[in-house]
mmCIF file of C-alpha atoms in Angstrom:
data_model
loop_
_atom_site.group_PDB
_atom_site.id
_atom_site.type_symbol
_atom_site.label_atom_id
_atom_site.label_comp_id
_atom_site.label_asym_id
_atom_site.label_seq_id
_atom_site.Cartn_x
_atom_site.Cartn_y
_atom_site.Cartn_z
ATOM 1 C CA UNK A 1 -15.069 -1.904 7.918
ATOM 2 C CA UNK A 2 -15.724 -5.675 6.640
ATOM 3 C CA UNK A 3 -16.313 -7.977 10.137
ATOM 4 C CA UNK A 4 -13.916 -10.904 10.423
ATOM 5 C CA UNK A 5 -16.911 -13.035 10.157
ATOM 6 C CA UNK A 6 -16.456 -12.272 6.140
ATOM 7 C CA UNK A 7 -18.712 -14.912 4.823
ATOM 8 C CA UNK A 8 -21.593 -13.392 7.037
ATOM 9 C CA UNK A 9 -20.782 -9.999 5.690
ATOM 10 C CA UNK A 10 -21.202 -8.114 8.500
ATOM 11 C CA UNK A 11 -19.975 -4.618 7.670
ATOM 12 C CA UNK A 12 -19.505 -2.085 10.957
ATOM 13 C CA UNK A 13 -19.487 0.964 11.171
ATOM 14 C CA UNK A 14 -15.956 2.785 12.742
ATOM 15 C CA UNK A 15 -15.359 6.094 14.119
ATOM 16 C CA UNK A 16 -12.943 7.660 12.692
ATOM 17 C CA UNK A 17 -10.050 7.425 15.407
ATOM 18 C CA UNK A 18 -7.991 10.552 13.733
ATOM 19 C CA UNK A 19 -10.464 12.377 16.125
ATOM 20 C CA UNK A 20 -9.687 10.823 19.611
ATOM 21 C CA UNK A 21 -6.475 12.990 18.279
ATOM 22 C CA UNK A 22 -7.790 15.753 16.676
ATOM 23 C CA UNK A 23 -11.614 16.548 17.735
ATOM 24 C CA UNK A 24 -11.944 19.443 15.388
ATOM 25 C CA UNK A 25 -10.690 18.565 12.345
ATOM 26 C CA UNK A 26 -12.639 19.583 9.497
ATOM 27 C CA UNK A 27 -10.837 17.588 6.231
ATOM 28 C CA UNK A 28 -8.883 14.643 6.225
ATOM 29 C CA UNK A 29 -7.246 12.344 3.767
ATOM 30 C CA UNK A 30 -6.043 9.213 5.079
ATOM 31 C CA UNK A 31 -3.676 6.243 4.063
ATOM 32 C CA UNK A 32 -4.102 2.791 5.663
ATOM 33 C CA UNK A 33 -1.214 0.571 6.078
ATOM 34 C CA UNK A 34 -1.951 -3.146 6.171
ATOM 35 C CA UNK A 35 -3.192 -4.433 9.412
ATOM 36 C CA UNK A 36 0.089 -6.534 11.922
ATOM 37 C CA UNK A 37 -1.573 -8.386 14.866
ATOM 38 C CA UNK A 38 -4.627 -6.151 14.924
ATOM 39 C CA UNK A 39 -3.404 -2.712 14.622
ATOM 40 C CA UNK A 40 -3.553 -0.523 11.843
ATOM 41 C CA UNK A 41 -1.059 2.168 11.036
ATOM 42 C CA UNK A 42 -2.779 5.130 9.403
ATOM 43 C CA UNK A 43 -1.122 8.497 8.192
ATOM 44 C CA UNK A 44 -3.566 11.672 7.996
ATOM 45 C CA UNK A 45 -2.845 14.674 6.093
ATOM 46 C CA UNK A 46 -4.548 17.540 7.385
ATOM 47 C CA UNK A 47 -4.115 21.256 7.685
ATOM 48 C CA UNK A 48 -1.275 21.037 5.779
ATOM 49 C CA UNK A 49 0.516 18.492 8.280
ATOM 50 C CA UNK A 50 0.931 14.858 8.456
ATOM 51 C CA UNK A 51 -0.181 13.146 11.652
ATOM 52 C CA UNK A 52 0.795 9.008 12.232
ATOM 53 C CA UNK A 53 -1.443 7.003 14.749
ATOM 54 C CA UNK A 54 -1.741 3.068 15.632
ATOM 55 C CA UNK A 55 -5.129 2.182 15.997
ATOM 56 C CA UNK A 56 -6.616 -1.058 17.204
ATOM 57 C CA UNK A 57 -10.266 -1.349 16.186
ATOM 58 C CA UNK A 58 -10.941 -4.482 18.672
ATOM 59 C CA UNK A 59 -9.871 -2.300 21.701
ATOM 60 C CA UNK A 60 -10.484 1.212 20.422
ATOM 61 C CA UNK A 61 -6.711 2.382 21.623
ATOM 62 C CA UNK A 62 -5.490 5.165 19.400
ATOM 63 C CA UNK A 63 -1.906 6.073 20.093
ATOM 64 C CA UNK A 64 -0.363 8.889 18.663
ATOM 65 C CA UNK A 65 3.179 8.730 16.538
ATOM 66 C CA UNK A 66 5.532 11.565 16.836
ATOM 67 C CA UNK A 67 6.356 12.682 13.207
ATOM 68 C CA UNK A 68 10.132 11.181 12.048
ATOM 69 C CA UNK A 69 13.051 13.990 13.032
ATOM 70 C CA UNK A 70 14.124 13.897 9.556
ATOM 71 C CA UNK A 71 10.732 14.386 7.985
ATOM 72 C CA UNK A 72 10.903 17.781 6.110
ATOM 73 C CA UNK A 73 8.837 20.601 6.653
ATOM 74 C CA UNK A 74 5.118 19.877 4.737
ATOM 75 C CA UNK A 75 5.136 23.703 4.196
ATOM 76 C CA UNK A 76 7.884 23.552 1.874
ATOM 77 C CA UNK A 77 6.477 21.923 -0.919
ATOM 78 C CA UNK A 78 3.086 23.441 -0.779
ATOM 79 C CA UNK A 79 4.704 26.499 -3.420
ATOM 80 C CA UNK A 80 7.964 24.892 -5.194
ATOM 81 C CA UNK A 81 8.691 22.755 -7.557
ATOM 82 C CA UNK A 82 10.590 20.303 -4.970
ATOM 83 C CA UNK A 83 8.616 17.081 -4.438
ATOM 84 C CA UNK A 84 8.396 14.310 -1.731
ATOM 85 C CA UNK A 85 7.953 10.837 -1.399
ATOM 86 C CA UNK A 86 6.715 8.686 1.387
ATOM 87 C CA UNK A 87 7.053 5.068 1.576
ATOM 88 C CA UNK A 88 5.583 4.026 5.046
ATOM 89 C CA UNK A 89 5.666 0.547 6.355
ATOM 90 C CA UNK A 90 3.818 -0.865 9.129
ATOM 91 C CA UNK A 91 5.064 -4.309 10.508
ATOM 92 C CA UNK A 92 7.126 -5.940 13.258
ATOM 93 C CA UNK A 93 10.043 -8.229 14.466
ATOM 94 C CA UNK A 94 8.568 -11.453 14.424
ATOM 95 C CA UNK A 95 11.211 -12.954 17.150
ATOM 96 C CA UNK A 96 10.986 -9.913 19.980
ATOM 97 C CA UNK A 97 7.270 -9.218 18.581
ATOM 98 C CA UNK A 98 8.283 -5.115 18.198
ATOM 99 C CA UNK A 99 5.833 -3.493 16.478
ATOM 100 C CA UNK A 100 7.594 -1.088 14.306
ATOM 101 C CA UNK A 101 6.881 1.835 11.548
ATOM 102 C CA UNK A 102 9.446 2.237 8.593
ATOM 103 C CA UNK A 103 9.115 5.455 6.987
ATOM 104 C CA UNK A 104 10.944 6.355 4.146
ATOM 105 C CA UNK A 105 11.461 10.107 2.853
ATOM 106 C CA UNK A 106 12.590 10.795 -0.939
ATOM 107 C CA UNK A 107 12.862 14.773 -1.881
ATOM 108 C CA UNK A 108 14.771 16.749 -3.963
ATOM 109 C CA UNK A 109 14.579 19.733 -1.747
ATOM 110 C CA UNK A 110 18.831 20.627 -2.592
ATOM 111 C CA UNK A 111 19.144 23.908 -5.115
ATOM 112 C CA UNK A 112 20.258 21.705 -7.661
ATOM 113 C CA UNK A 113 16.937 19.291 -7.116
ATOM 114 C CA UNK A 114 19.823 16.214 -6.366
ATOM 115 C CA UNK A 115 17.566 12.641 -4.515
ATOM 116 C CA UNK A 116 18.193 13.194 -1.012
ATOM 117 C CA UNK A 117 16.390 10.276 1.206
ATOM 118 C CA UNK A 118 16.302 9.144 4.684
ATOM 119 C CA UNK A 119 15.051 6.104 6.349
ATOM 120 C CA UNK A 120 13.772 5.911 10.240
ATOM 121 C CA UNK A 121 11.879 3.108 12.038
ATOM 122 C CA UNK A 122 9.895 3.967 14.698
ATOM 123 C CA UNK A 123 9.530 0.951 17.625
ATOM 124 C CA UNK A 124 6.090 0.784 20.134
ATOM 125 C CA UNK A 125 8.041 -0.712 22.936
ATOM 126 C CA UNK A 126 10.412 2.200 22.812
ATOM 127 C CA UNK A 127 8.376 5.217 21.748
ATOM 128 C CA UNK A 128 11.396 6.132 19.355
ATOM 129 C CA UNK A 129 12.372 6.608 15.919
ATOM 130 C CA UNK A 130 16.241 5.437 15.147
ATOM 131 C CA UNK A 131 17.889 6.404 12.041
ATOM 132 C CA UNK A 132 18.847 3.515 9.726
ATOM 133 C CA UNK A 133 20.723 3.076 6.358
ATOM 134 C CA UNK A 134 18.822 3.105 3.851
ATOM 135 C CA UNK A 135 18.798 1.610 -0.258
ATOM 136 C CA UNK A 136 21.546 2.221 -2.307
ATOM 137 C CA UNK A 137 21.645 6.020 -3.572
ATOM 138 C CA UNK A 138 22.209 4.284 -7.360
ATOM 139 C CA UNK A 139 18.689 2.162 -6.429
ATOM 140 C CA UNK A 140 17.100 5.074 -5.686
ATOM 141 C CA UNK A 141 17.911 7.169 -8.979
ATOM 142 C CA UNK A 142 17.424 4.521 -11.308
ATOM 143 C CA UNK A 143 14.055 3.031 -10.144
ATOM 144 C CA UNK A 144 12.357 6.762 -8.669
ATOM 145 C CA UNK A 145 9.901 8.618 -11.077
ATOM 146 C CA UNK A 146 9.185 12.090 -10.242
ATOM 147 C CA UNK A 147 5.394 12.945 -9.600
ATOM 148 C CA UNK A 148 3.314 15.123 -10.690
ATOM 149 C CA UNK A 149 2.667 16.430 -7.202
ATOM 150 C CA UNK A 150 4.316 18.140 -4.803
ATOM 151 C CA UNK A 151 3.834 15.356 -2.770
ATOM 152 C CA UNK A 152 2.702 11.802 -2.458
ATOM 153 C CA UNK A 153 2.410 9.048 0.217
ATOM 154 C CA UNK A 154 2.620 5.433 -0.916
ATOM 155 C CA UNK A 155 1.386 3.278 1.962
ATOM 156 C CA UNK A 156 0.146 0.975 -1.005
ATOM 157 C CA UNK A 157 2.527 -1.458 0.410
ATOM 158 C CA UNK A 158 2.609 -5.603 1.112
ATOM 159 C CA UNK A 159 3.525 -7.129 4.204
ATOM 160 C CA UNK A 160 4.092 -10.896 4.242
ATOM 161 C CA UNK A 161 6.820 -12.785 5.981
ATOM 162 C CA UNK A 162 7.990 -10.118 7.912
ATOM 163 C CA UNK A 163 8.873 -7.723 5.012
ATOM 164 C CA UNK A 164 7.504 -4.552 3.431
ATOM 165 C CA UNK A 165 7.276 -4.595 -0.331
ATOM 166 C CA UNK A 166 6.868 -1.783 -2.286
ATOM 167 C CA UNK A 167 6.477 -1.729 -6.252
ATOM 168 C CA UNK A 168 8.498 1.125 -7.643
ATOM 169 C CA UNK A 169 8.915 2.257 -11.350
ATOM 170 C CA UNK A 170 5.760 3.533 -13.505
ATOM 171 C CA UNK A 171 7.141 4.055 -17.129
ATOM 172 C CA UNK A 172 8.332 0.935 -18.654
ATOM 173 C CA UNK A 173 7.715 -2.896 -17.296
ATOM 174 C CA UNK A 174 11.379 -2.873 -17.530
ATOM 175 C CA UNK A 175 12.044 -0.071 -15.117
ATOM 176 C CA UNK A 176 9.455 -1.658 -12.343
ATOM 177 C CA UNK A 177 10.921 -3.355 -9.841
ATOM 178 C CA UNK A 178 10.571 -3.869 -5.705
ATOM 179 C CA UNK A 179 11.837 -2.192 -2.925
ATOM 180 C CA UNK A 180 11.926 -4.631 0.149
ATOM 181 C CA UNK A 181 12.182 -3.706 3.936
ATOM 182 C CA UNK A 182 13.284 -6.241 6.369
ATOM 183 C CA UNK A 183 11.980 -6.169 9.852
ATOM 184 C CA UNK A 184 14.307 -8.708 10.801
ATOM 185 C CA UNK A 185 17.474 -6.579 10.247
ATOM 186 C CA UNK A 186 16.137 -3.216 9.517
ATOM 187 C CA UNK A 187 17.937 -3.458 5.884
ATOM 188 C CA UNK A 188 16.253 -3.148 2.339
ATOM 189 C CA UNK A 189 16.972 -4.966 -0.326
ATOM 190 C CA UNK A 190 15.389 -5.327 -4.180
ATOM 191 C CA UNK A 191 13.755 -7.731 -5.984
ATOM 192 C CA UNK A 192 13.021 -8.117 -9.306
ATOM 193 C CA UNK A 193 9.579 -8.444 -11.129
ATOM 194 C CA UNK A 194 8.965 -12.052 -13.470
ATOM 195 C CA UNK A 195 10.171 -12.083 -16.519
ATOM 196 C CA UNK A 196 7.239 -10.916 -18.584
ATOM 197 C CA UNK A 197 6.909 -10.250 -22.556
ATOM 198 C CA UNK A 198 6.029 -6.811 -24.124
ATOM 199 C CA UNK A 199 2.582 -8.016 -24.423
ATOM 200 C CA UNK A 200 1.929 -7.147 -20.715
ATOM 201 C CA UNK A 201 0.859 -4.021 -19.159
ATOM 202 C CA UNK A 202 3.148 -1.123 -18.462
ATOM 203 C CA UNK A 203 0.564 -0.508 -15.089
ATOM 204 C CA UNK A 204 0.460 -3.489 -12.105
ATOM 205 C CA UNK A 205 -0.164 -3.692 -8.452
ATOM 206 C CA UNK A 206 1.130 -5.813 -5.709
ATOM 207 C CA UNK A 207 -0.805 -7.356 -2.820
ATOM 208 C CA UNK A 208 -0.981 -10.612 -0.680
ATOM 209 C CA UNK A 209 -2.257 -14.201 -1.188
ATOM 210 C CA UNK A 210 -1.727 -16.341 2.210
ATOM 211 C CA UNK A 211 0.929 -14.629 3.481
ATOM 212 C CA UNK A 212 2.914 -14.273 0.464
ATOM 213 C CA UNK A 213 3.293 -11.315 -1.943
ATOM 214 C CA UNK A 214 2.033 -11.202 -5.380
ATOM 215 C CA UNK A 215 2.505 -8.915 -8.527
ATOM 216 C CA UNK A 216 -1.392 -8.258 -10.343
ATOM 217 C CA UNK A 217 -0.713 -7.646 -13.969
ATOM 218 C CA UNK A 218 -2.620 -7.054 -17.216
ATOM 219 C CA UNK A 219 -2.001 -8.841 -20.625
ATOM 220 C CA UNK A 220 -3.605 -7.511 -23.925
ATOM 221 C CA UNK A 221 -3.266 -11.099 -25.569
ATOM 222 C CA UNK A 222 -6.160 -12.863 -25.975
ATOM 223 C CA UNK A 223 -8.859 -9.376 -25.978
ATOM 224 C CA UNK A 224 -6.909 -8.877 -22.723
ATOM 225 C CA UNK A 225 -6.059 -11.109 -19.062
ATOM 226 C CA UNK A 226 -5.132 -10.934 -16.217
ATOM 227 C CA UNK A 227 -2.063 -12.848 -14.689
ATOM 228 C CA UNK A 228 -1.182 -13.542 -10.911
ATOM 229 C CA UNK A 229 1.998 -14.411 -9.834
ATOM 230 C CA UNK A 230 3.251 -15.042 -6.145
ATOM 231 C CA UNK A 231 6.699 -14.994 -4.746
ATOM 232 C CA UNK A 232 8.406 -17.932 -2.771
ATOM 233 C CA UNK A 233 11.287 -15.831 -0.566
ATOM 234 C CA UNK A 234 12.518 -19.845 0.335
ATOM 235 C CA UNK A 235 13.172 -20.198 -3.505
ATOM 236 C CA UNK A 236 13.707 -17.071 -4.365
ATOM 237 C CA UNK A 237 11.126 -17.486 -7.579
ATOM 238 C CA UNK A 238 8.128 -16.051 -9.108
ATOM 239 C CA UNK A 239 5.638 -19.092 -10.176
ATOM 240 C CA UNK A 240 2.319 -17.838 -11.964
ATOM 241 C CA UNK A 241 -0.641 -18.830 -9.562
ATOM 242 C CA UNK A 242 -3.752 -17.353 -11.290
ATOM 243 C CA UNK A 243 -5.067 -16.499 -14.806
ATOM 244 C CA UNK A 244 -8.278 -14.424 -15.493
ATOM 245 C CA UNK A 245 -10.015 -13.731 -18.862
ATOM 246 C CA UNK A 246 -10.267 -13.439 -21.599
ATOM 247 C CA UNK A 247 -11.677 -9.933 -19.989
ATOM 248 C CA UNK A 248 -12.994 -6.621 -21.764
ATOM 249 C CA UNK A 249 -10.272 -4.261 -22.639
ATOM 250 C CA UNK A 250 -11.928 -1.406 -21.418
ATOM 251 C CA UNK A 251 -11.924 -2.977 -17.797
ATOM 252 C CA UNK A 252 -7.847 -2.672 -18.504
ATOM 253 C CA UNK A 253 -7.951 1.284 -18.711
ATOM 254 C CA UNK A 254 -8.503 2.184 -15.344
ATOM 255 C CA UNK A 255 -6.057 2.359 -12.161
ATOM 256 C CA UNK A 256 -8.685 0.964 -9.827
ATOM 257 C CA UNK A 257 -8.153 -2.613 -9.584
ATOM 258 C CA UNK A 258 -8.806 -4.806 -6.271
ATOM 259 C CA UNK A 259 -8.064 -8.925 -6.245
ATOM 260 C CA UNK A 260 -9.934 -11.167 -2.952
ATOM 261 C CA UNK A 261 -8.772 -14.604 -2.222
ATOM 262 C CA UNK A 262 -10.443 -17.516 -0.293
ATOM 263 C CA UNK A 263 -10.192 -21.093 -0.803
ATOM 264 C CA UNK A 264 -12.443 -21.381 -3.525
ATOM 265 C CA UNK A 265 -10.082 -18.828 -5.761
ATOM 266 C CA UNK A 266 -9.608 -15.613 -6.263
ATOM 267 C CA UNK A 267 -11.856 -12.528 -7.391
ATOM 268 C CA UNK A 268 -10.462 -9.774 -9.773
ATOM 269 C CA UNK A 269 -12.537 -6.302 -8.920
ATOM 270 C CA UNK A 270 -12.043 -3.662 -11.489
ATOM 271 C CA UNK A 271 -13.493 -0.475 -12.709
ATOM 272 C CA UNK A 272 -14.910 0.069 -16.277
ATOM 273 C CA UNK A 273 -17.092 2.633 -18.076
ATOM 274 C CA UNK A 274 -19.574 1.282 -20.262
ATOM 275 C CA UNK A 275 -21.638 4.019 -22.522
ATOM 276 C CA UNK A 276 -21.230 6.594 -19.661
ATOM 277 C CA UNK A 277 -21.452 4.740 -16.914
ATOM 278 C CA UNK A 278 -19.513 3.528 -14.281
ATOM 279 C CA UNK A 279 -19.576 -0.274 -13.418
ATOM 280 C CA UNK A 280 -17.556 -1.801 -11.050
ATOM 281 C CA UNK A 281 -16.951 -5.849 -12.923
ATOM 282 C CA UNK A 282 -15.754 -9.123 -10.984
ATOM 283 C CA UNK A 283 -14.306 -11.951 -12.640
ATOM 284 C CA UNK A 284 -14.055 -15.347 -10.909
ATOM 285 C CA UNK A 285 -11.117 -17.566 -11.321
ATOM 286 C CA UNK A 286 -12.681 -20.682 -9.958
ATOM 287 C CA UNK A 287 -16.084 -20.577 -12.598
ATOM 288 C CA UNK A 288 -14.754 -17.278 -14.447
ATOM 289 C CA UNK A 289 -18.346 -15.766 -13.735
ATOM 290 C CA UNK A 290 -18.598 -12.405 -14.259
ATOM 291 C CA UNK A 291 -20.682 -10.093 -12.629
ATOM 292 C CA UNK A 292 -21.141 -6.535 -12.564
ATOM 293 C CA UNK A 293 -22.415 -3.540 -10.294
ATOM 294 C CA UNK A 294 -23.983 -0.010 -11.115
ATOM 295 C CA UNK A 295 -22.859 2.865 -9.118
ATOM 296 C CA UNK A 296 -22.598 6.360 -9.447
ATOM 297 C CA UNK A 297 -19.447 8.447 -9.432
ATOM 298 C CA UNK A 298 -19.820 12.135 -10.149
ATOM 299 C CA UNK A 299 -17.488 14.363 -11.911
ATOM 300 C CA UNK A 300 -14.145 13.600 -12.079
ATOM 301 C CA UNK A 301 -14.206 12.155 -8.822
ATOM 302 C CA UNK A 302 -11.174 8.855 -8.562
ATOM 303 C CA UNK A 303 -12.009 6.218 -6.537
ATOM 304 C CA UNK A 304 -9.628 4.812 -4.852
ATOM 305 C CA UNK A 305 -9.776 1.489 -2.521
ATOM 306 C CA UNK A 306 -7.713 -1.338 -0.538
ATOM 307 C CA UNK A 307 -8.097 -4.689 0.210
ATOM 308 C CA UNK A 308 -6.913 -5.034 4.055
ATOM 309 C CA UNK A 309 -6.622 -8.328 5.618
ATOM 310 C CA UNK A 310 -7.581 -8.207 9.545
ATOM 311 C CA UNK A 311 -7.461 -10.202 12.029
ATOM 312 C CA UNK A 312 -8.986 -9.074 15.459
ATOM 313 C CA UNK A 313 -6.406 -8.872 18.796
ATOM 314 C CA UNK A 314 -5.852 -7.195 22.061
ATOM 315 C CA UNK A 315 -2.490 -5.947 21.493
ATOM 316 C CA UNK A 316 -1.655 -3.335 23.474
ATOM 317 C CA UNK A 317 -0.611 0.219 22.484
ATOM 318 C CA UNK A 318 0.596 1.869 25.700
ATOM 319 C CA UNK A 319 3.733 0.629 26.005
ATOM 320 C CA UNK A 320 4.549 4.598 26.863
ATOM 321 C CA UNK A 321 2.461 7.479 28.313
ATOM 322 C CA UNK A 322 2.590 9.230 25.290
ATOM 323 C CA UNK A 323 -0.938 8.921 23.540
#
């Protein structure tokens, strides 16, 4: 973990808290949620179950999340073709300060393989999860691409303003879009991505610049760039905030991609393989330096990696007994 003191870089070392819950676990794979007023909200697969905790890192408090009622049975996709979806959310109610988990469940587990979905938000103060309507059923099937898996979590989600954004769609620009969960209301709505020619990338990534969210995507003009664009919810519009390149193609090819922002710019953080081996390349948008960084990755190992914004508290997780 990166200190807040960023500029010092200050990195600490943090026990992992999946075993305050679970002392002897032996494997885990984890997915982080982005940080709300110091807590994290992290979802471990292990054993062939999913376990949800809230973690505070400033206080060490590790609470433990029952699973969502409606959640199906991990077991069941372990040997079937039937697959499942997870788009988790980790936020809160910005006027009774709730914090709350939105979890959202897309299988076709039916004997025909139909969508079925179901949507639950979990509340701290509470210790519940309460069923809630979730996106249109016509949403779902036109914007949700089957994996290759069994099973997949997405917690590769964007919180700003008080909303969850997820980017859906992975086969055509055209069929991308975003699913948005209001903490507000508890309702989702959609929004669409900018307007952008066939030139772009089919492959993009959200994240966050100041609070708001912004769509990361690659161009091939120009031996290839990358364009930033940011979303005002006030004016409902898309306005391009940040241009980087003209950037090796080859840096274009790979899914790990990472963008930084501070008030001198931002810093595009991608993965390339030059002759054999792996570099990981930065490009500046204030000077457009460019620098790189050897590393070794063996096999066919993927690397995977998210930029989490934190800012230190003392919230509170024991609202309930239940830990």
């Amino acid at each position: 973990m990166l200190h807040p003191s960023y500029d010092n870089s200050v990195v600490e070392n943090v026990k992992n808290p999946f075993f305050q819950i679970v002392p002897s676990l032996r494997s885990l794979r984890i997915c982080s949620c982005p940080s709300y007023k110091g807590v994290f909200c992290l979802y471990g697969k292990y054993d062939n179950y999913f376990k949800i905790i809230l973690w505070n890192p400033s206080t060490r408090e590790v609470k433990a999340i029952p699973p969502p009622p409606s959640l199906p049975n991990y077991h069941l996709y372990q040997h079937s073709s039937s697959y499942l979806f997870l788009y988790c959310g980790f936020g809160g109610n910005p006027i009774t300060n709730d914090l709350m988990i939105i979890n959202l469940a897309i299988d076709d587990r039916g004997p025909r393989h139909d969508i079925y979905y179901s949507a639950e938000v979990y509340n701290l103060r509470t210790s519940s999860w309460t069923k809630i309507c979730g996106p249109r059923h016509d949403f779902i099937v036109d914007h949700f691409t089957k994996p290759p898996r069994f099973h997949i979590i997405k917690t590769s989600t964007v919180l700003a303003n008080g909303i969850c954004y997820w980017l859906l769609g992975e086969e055509t620009q055209q069929q991308k879009c975003i699913l948005c969960f209001h903490f507000c209301n508890k309702r989702f709505s959609k929004l669409k991505l900018p307007k952008l020619p066939s030139i772009h990338l089919k492959h993009g990534f959200i994240t966050d610049i100041n609070d708001s969210m912004a769509y990361v995507v690659g161009c091939k003009r120009s031996r290839g760039q990358i364009h930033i664009w940011t979303f005002e919810p006030d004016t409902n519009r898309w306005s391009k905030k940040y241009n980087f390149g003209p950037i090796d193609w080859r840096v274009l090819q790979w899914p790990f991609q990472m963008v930084t922002f501070s008030k001198d710019g931002a810093e595009f953080f991608a993965l390339a393989k030059y002759d054999g081996i792996w570099q990981m390349v930065s490009y500046n948008s204030h000077c457009m330096s460019i620098s790189t960084f050897e590393f070794n990755l063996e096999g066919s190992c993927f690397l995977i990696c998210y930029n989490r914004k934190y800012v230190e508290s003392i919230v509170p997780l024991s609202f309930s007994s239940s830990r």
